[in-house]
Structure formats: structure tokens, C-alpha cells
mmCIF file of C-alpha atoms and ligand atoms in Angstrom:
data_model
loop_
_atom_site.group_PDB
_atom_site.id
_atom_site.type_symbol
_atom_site.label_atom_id
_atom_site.label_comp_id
_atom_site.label_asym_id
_atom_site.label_seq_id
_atom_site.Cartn_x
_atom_site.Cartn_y
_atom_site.Cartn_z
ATOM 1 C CA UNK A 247 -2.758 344.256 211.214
ATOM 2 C CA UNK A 248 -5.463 347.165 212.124
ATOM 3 C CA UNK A 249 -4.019 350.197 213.337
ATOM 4 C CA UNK A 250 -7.026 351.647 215.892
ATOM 5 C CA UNK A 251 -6.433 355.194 216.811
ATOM 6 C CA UNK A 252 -5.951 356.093 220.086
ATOM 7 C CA UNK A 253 -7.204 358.574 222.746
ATOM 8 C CA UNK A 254 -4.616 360.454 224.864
ATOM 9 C CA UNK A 255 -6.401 360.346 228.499
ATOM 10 C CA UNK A 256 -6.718 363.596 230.467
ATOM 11 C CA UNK A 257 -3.883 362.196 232.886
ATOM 12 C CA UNK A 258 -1.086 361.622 229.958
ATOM 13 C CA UNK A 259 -1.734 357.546 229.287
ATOM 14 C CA UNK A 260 -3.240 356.409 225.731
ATOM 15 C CA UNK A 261 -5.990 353.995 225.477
ATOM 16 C CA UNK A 262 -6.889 352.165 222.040
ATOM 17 C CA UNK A 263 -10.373 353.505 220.187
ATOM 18 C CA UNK A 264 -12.213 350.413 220.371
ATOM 19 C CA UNK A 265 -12.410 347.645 222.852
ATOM 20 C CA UNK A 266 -13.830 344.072 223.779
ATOM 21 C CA UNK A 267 -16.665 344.032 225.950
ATOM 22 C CA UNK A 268 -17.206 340.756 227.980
ATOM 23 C CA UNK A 269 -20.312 340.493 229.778
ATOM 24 C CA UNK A 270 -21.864 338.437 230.135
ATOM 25 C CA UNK A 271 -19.281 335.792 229.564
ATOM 26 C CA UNK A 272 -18.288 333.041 232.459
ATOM 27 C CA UNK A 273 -14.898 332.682 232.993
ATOM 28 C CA UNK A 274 -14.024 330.101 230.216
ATOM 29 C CA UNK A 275 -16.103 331.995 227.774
ATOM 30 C CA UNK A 276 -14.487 334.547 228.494
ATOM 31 C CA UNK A 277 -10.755 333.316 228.231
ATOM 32 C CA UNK A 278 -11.266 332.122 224.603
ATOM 33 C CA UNK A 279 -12.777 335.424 223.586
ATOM 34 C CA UNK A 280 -10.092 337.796 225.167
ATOM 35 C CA UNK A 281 -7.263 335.257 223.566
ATOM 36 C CA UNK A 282 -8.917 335.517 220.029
ATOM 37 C CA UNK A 283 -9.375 339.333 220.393
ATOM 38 C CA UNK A 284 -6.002 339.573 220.832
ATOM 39 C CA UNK A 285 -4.852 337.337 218.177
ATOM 40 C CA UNK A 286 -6.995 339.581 215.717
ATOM 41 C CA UNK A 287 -5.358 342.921 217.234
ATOM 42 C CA UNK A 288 -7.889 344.046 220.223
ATOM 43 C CA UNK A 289 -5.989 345.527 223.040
ATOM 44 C CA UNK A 290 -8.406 347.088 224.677
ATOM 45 C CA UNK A 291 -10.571 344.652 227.081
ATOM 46 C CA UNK A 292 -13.356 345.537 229.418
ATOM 47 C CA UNK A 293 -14.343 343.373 232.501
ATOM 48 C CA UNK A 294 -15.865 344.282 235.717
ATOM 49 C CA UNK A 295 -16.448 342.618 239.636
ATOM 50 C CA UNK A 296 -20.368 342.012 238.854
ATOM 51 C CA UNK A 297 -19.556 340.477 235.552
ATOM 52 C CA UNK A 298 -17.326 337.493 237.391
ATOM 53 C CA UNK A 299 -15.300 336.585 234.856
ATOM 54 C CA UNK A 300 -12.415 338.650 236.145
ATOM 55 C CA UNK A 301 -10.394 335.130 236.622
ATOM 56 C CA UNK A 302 -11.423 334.194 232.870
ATOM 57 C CA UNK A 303 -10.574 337.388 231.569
ATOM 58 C CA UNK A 304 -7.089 337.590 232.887
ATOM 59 C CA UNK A 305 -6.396 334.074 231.883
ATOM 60 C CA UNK A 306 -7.202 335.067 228.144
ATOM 61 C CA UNK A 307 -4.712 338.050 228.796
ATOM 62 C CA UNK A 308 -1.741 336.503 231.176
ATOM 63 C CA UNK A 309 -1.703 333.446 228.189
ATOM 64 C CA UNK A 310 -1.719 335.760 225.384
ATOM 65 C CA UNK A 311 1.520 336.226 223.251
ATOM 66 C CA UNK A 312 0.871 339.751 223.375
ATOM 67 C CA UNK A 313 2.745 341.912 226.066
ATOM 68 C CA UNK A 314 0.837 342.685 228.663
ATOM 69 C CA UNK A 315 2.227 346.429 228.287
ATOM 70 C CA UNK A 316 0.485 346.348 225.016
ATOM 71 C CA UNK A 317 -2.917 345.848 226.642
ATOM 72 C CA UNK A 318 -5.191 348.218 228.468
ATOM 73 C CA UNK A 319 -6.964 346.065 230.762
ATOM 74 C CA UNK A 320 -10.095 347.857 232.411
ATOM 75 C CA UNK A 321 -12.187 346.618 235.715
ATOM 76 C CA UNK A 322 -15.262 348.256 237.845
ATOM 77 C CA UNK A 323 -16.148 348.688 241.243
ATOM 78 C CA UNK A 324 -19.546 346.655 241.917
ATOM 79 C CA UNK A 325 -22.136 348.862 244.647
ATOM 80 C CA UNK A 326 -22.007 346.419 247.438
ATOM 81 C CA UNK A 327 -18.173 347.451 247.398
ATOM 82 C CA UNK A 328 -18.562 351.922 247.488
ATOM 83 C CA UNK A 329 -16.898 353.821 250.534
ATOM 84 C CA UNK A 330 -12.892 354.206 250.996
ATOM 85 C CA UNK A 331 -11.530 350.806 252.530
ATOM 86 C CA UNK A 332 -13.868 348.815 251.040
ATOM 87 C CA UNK A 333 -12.625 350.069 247.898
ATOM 88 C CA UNK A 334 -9.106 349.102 248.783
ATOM 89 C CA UNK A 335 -10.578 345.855 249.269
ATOM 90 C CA UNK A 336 -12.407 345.519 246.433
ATOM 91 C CA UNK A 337 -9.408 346.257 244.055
ATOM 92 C CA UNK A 338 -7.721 344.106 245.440
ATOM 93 C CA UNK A 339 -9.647 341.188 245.192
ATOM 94 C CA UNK A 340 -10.253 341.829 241.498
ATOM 95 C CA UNK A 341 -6.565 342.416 240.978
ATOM 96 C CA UNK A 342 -5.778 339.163 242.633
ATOM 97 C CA UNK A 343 -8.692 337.589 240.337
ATOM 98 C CA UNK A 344 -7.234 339.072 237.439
ATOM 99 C CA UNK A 345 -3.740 337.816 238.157
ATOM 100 C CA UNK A 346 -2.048 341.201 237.085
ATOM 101 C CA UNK A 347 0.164 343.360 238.893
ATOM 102 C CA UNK A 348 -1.596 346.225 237.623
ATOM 103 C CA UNK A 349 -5.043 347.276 236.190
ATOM 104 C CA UNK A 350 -4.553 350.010 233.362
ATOM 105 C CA UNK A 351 -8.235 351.582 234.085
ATOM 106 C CA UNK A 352 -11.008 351.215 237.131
ATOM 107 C CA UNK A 353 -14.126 352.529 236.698
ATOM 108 C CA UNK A 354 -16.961 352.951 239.085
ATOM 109 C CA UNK A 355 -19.660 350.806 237.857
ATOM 110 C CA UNK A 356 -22.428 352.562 238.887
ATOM 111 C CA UNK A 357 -23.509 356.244 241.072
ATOM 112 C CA UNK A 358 -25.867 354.856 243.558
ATOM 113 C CA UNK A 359 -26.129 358.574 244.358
ATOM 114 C CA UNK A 360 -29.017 356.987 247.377
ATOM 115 C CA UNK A 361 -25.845 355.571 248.849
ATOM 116 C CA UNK A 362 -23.973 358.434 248.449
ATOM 117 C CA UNK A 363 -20.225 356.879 248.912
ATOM 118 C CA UNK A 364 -18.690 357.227 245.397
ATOM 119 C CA UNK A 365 -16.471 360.461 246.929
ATOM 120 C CA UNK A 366 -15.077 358.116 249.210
ATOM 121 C CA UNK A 367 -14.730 355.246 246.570
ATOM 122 C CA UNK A 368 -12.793 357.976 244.464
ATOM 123 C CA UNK A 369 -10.963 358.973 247.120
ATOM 124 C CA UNK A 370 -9.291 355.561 247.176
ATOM 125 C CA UNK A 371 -8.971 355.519 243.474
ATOM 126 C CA UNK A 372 -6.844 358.351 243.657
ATOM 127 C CA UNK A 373 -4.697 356.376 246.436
ATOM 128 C CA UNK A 374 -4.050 353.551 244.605
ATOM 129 C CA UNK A 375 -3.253 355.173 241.524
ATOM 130 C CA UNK A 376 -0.587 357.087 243.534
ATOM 131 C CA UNK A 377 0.292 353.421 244.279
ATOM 132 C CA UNK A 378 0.918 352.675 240.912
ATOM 133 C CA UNK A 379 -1.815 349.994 241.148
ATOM 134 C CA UNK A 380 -3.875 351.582 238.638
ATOM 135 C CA UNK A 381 -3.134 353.703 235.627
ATOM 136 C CA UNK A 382 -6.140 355.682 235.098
ATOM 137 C CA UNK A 383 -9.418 355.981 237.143
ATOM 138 C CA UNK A 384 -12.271 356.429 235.456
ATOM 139 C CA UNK A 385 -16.730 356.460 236.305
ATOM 140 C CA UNK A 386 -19.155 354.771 234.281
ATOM 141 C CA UNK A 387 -23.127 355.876 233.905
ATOM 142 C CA UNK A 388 -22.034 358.870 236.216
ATOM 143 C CA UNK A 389 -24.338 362.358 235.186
ATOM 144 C CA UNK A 390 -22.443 366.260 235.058
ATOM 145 C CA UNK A 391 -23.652 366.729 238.192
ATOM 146 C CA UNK A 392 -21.864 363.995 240.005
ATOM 147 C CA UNK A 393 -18.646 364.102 238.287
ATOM 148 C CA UNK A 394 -18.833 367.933 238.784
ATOM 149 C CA UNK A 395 -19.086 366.571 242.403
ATOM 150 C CA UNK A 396 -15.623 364.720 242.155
ATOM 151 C CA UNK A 397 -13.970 367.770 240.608
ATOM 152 C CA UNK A 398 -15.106 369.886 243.402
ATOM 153 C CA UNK A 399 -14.475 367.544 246.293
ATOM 154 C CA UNK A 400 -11.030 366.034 244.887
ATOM 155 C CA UNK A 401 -9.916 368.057 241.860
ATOM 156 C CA UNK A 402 -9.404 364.960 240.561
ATOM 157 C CA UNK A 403 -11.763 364.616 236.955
ATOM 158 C CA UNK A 404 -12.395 361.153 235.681
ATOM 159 C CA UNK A 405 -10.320 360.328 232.622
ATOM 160 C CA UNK A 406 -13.144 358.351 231.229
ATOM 161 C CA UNK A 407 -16.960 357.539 231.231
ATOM 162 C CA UNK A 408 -18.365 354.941 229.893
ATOM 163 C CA UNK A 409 -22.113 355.131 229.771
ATOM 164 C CA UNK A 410 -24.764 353.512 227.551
ATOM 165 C CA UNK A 411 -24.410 354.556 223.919
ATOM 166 C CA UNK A 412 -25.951 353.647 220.629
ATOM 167 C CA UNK A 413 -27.696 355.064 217.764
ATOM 168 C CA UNK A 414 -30.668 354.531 220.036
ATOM 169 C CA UNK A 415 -29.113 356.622 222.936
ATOM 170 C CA UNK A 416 -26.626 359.291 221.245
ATOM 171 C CA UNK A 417 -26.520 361.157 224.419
ATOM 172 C CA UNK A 418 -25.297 364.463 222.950
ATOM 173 C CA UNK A 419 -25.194 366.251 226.485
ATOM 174 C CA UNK A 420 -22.988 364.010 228.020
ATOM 175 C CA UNK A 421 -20.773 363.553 225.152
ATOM 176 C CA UNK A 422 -20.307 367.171 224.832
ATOM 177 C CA UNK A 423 -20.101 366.990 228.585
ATOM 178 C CA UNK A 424 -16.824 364.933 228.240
ATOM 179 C CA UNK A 425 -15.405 366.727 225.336
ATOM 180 C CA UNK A 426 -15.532 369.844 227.177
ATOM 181 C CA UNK A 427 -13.942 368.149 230.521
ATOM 182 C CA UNK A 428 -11.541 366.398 227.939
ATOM 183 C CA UNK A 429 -13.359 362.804 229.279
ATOM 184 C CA UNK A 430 -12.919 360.030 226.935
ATOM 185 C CA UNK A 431 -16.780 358.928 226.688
ATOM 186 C CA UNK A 432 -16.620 355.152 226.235
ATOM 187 C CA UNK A 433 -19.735 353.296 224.624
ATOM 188 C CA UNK A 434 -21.548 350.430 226.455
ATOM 189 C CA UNK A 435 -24.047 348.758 224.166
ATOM 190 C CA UNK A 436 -22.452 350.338 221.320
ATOM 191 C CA UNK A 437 -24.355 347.608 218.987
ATOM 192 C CA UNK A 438 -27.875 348.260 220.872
ATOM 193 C CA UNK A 439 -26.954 344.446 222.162
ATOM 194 C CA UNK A 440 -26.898 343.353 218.675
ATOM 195 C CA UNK A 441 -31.067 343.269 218.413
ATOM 196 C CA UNK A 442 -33.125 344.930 216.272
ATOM 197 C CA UNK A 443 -30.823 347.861 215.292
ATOM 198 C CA UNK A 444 -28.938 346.086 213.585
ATOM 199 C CA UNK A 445 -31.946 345.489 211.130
ATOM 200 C CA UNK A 446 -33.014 348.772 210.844
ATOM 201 C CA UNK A 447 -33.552 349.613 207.262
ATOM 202 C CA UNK A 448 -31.646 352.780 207.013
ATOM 203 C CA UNK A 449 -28.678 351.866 209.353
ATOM 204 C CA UNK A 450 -28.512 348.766 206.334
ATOM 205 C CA UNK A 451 -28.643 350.967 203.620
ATOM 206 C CA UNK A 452 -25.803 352.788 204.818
ATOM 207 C CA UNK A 453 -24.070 349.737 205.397
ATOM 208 C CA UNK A 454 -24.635 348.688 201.849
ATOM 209 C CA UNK A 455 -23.337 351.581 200.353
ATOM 210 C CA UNK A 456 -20.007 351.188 201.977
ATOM 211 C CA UNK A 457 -19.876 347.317 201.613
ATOM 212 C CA UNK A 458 -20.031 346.787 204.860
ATOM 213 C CA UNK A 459 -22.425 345.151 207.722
ATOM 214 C CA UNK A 460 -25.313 346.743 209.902
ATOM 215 C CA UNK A 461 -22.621 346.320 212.839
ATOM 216 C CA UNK A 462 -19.570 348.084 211.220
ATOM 217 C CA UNK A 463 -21.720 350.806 210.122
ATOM 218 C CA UNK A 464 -22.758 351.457 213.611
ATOM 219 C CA UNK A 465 -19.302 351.111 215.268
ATOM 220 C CA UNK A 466 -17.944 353.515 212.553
ATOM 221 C CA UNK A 467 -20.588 355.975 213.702
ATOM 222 C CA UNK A 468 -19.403 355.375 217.384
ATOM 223 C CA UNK A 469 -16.033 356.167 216.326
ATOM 224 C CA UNK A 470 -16.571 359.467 214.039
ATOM 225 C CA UNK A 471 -18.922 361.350 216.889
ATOM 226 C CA UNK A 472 -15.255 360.569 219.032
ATOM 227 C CA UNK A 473 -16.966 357.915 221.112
ATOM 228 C CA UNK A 474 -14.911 354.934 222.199
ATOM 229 C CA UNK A 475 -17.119 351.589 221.293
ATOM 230 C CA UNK A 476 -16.970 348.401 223.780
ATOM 231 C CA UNK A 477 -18.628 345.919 221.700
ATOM 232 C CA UNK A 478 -18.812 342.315 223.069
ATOM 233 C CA UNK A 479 -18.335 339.105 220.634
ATOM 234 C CA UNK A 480 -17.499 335.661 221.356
ATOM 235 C CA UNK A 481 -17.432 334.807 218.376
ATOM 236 C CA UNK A 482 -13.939 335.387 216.063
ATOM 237 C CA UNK A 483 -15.903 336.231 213.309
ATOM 238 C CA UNK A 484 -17.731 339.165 214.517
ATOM 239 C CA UNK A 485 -14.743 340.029 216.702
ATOM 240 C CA UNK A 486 -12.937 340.155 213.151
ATOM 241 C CA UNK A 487 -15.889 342.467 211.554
ATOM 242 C CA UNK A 488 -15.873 344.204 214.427
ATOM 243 C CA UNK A 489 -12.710 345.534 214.701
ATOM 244 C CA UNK A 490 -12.197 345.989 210.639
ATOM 245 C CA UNK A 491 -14.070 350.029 211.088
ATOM 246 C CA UNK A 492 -10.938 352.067 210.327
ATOM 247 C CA UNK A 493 -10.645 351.757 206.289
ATOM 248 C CA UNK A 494 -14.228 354.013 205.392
ATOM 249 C CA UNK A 495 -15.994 357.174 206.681
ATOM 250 C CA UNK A 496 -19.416 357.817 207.213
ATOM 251 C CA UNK A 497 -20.675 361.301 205.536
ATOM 252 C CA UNK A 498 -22.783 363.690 207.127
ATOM 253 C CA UNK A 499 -25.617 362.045 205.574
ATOM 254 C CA UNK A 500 -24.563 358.521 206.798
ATOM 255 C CA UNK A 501 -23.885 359.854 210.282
ATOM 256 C CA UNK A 502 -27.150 361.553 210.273
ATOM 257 C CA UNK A 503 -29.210 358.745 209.046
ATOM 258 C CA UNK A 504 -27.804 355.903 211.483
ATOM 259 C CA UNK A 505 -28.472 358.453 214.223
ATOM 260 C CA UNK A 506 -31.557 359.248 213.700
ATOM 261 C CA UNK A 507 -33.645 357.676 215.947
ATOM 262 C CA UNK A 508 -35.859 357.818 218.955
ATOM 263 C CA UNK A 509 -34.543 357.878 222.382
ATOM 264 C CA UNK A 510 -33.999 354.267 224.264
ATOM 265 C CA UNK A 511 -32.487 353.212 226.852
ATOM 266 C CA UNK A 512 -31.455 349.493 227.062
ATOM 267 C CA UNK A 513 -30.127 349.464 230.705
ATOM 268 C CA UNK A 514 -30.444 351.257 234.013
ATOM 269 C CA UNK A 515 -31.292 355.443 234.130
ATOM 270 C CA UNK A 516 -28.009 356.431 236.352
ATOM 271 C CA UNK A 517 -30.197 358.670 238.681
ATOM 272 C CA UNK A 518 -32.126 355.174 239.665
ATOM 273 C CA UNK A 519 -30.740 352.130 239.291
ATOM 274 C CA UNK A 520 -29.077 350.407 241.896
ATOM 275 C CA UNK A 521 -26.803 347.135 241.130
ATOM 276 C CA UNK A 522 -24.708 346.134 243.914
HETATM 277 N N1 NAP B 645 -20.685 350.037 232.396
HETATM 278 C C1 NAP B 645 -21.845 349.442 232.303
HETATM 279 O O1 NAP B 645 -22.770 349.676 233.107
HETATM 280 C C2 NAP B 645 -22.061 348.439 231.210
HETATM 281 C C3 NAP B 645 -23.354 347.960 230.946
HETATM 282 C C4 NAP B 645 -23.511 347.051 229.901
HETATM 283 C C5 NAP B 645 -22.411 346.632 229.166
HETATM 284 N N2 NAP B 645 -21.142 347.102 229.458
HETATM 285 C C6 NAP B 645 -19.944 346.677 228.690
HETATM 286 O O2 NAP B 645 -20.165 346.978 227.327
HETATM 287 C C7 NAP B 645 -19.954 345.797 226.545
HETATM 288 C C8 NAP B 645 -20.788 345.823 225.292
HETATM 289 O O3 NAP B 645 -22.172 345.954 225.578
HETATM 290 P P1 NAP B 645 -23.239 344.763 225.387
HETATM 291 O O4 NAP B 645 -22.537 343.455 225.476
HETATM 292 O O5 NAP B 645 -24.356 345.053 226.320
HETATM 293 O O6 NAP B 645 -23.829 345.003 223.941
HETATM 294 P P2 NAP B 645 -23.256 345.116 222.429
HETATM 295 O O7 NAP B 645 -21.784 345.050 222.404
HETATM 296 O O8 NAP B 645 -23.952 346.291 221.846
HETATM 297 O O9 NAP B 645 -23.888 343.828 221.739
HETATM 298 C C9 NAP B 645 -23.457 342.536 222.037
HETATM 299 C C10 NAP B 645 -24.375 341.549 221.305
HETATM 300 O O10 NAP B 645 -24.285 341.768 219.906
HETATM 301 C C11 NAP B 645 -23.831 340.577 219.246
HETATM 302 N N3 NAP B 645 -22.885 340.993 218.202
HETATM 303 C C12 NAP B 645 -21.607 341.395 218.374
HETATM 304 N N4 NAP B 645 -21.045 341.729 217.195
HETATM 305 C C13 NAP B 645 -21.991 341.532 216.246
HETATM 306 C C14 NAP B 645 -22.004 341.693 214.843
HETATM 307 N N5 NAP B 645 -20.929 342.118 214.186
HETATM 308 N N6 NAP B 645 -23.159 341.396 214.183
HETATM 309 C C15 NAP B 645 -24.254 340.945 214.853
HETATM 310 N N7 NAP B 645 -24.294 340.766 216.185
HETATM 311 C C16 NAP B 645 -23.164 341.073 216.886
HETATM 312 C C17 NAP B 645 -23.192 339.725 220.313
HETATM 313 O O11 NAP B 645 -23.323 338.352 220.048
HETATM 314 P P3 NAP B 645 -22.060 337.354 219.803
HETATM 315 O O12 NAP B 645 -21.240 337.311 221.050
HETATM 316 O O13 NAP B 645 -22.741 336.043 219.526
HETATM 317 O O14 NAP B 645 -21.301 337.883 218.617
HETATM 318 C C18 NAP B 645 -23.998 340.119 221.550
HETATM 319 O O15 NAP B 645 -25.203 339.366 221.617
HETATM 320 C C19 NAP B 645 -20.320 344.670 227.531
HETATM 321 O O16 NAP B 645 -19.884 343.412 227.086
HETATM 322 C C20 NAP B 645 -19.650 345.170 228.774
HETATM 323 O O17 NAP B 645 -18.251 344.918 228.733
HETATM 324 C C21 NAP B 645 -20.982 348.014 230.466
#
């Protein structure tokens, strides 16, 4: 089987270098892909509240022969749910969904810096990893400034963020951001959603050169700038292809030319977007 690197967290856990994403999977989607990503050697899975296929998910994990030890299972924090008890709540309810004694990483999903709670939401974090709920708290799409904020108000730094990142999107700042916080920066989109990027001439040359797909070449780029890519399959194939990025490197030519591109974002800018 694939032996995937791993990242040793800023609080002393280890997460795997590549992960299943699920949205936007229902819940029996979502049990059949999390049991075949494990078969194939995933153990890295990434759910969240808003994506409600928590119940799915855990299913796929709880049935699995692997040990659950063996498995980093991360959730997020939807909007509607920021501020400190509502946060206890919140966890909770995904926990219960999840049907797992403990969650190895929760992330806030989004800033909503208009709503201005996430202190208190982190505040709780911190709680209920003292609890032993949670292993490692985490932000995703959060800016310098706001984790900054966190540091300041809690001394307690984020061990991860995952924000969207792709060959459209390399987001140097905020990967050199983490590196320099020692924040694993996790990759959301890490295939550009599997659209037209993945027929890019030059990202396919570089693929053919190595004997490998569009895809691969993309994820191996992920994984040599020392991002950590999420990318969602439901399909054991691709989940196979996927996850088969750890026996060839990318030059600095290769890593140059599936880089180069112009600035996109797919999803939400972090300052704006509100999803509760
Ligand atoms: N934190 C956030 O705000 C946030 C936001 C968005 C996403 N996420 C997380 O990040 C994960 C990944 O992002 P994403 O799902 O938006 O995009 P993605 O992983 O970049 O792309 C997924 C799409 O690419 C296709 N695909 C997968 N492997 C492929 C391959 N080898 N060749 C060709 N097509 C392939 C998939 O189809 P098939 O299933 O048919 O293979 C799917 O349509 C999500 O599932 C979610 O867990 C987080």
C-alpha cells in the first residue's frame, strides 16, 4: 500500500498529506466513498455541518476495517453556529451525527468577520480540546489578519488552514503565511473542481512526461509547494489515481509550468462571503 507522508501539527499530533474531500456528497454517497477510500489507503477524510453528510461520512468510517485510531477524521463549524455555547452545541451535534467519540480536527468553516464571533467560537475550541473531544483545532478561508487576531486574543494559533488552492489560486502569501506560523495549509479545490484545468495544455504536457494524468500532476504540485490536497472522488477509480502521487517529482520546470496561471477564485473571497 501507499505510504503518504505526514505533517507533524503545531500542537504535537500527525495528520496524513492528502485527504478525501466529500462535498457535496449525501449521506449514502458519501458512506460508499469514505469506505472505498479507505480500502485504497486514504486516512485522511474531510466533512463539515453545511455539507450534511456528517451521518454518511461516519458510517463509511465506524464500518470500515480500518481502526478508527488510524483515521484523522476532520469536521467544520457552519456560520449560523459562531459564538461560545453555540459552539459547544454545534460540536456536539456533529459529533453525535458522526457517531465518534472523538473528532481528530474542527475547523471553522468560514470568518464572517461582519459577525464578528469566531474569538468566541475559538474560545470553545480550545475548551473542548482540553476535553479531549477534539485533537486539533484548526480555521479554514481565515486571512493573517484574523488568525493574527486568535494569537493575540488566545495565544492559541490554528494548527491548520484550509483555504481554496489550485494552480489557479497558488496563494503564495498565505502559504508562506502558514509556513512561517508553522500552519499546515490544507487545499480545498485542489483539482480546480475537476473542470477545465484539468485540460489545460501545459498542466497535460507535464502529465505526459511523467506518465501520469492531468489530476496527479496537479496533486503532485499541491504536495511539493508543502500544501496538503483535499480532493473529492466518488468514484474508486479516481480515488485510486488520486492517491497514487508519491512515486515521481515535479522539476522546477514542471512546478513552474502547472503554476503558471492567472489568478481565480472558484469559491467565496474570505473578507465577503457569508455561508451560514
Ligand atoms: N473549507 C471550505 O470552504 C471548502 C470549500 C470547498 C471544498 N472544500 C473541501 O475540499 C474538497 C475538495 O474540493 P472540491 O470538491 O470543491 O473540488 P476538487 O477536489 O478540486 O474536484 C472535485 C471534482 O473533480 C472530479 N475529480 C476528482 N478526481 C478526478 C480525477 N482524477 N480526474 C478527473 N476528475 C476528477 C470529481 O468528480 P468525481 O467525484 O466524479 O471523481 C469532482 O467533480 C471538498 O470535497 C470539500 O471536502 C472545502
Amino acid at each position: 500500500m501507499t505510504r503518504v507522508p505526514a505533517y507533524r501539527l503545531n500542537d504535537g499530533t500527525t495528520i496524513p498529506g492528502l485527504g478525501l474531500g466529500t462535498w457535496p456528497l449525501s449521506d449514502s454517497e458519501a458512506e460508499a466513498a469514505v469506505g472505498s477510500a479507505l480500502r485504497i489507503g486514504y486516512r485522511l477524510i474531510d466533512t463539515a455541518t453545511n455539507y450534511r453528510n456528517e451521518t454518511g461520512t461516519g458510517r463509511g468510517i465506524t464500518r470500515s476495517d480500518v481502526p478508527r485510531e488510524d483515521i484523522v477524521v476532520t469536521t467544520k463549524l457552519p456560520g449560523r453556529d459562531h459564538g461560545h455555547e453555540s459552539t459547544l452545541r454545534s460540536f456536539e451535534e456533529s459529533r453525535t451525527r458522526l457517531g465518534l467519540e472523538y473528532v481528530d480536527l474542527y475547523l471553522i468553516h468560514w470568518p464572517l468577520p461582519r459577525v464578528d464571533k469566531y474569538v468566541d467560537s475559538w474560545k470553545a475550541m480550545i475548551k473542548l480540546r482540553e476535553e479531549g473531544l477534539i485533537r486539533s483545532i484548526g480555521v479554514s478561508n481565515f486571512t493573517p489578519a484574523q488568525i493574527d487576531r486568535l494569537e493575540q486574543e488566545t495565544g492559541v494559533l490554528p494548527a491548520v488552514n484550509q483555504i481554496e488552492l489550485h494552480p489557479l489560486l497558488p496563494q503564495d502569501e498565505l502559504r508562506a503565511f502558514g509556513t512561517g506560523k508553522n500552519i499546515v495549509t490544507e487545499s480545498w479545490s485542489p483539482l480546480g473542481r475537476g473542470g477545465d484545468l484539468l485540460g489545460d495544455p501545459a498542466i497535460r504536457s507535464v502529465a505526459e512526461r511523467h506518465g501520469v494524468s492531468p489530476a496527479q500532476a496537479v496533486l503532485r504540485w499541491h504536495i511539493q509547494l508543502g500544501a496538503l490536497p483535499i480532493p473529492k472522488s466518488a468514484d474508486p477509480g479516481r480515488q485510486r489515481e488520486n492517491f497514487a502521487v508519491f512515486d515521481f517529482e515535479l522539476d522546477e520546470v514542471d512546478m513552474a509550468a502547472v503554476g503558471d496561471r492567472t489568478g481565480r477564485r472558484l469559491g467565496g473571497d474570505p473578507d465577503r462571503h457569508e455561508e451560514f
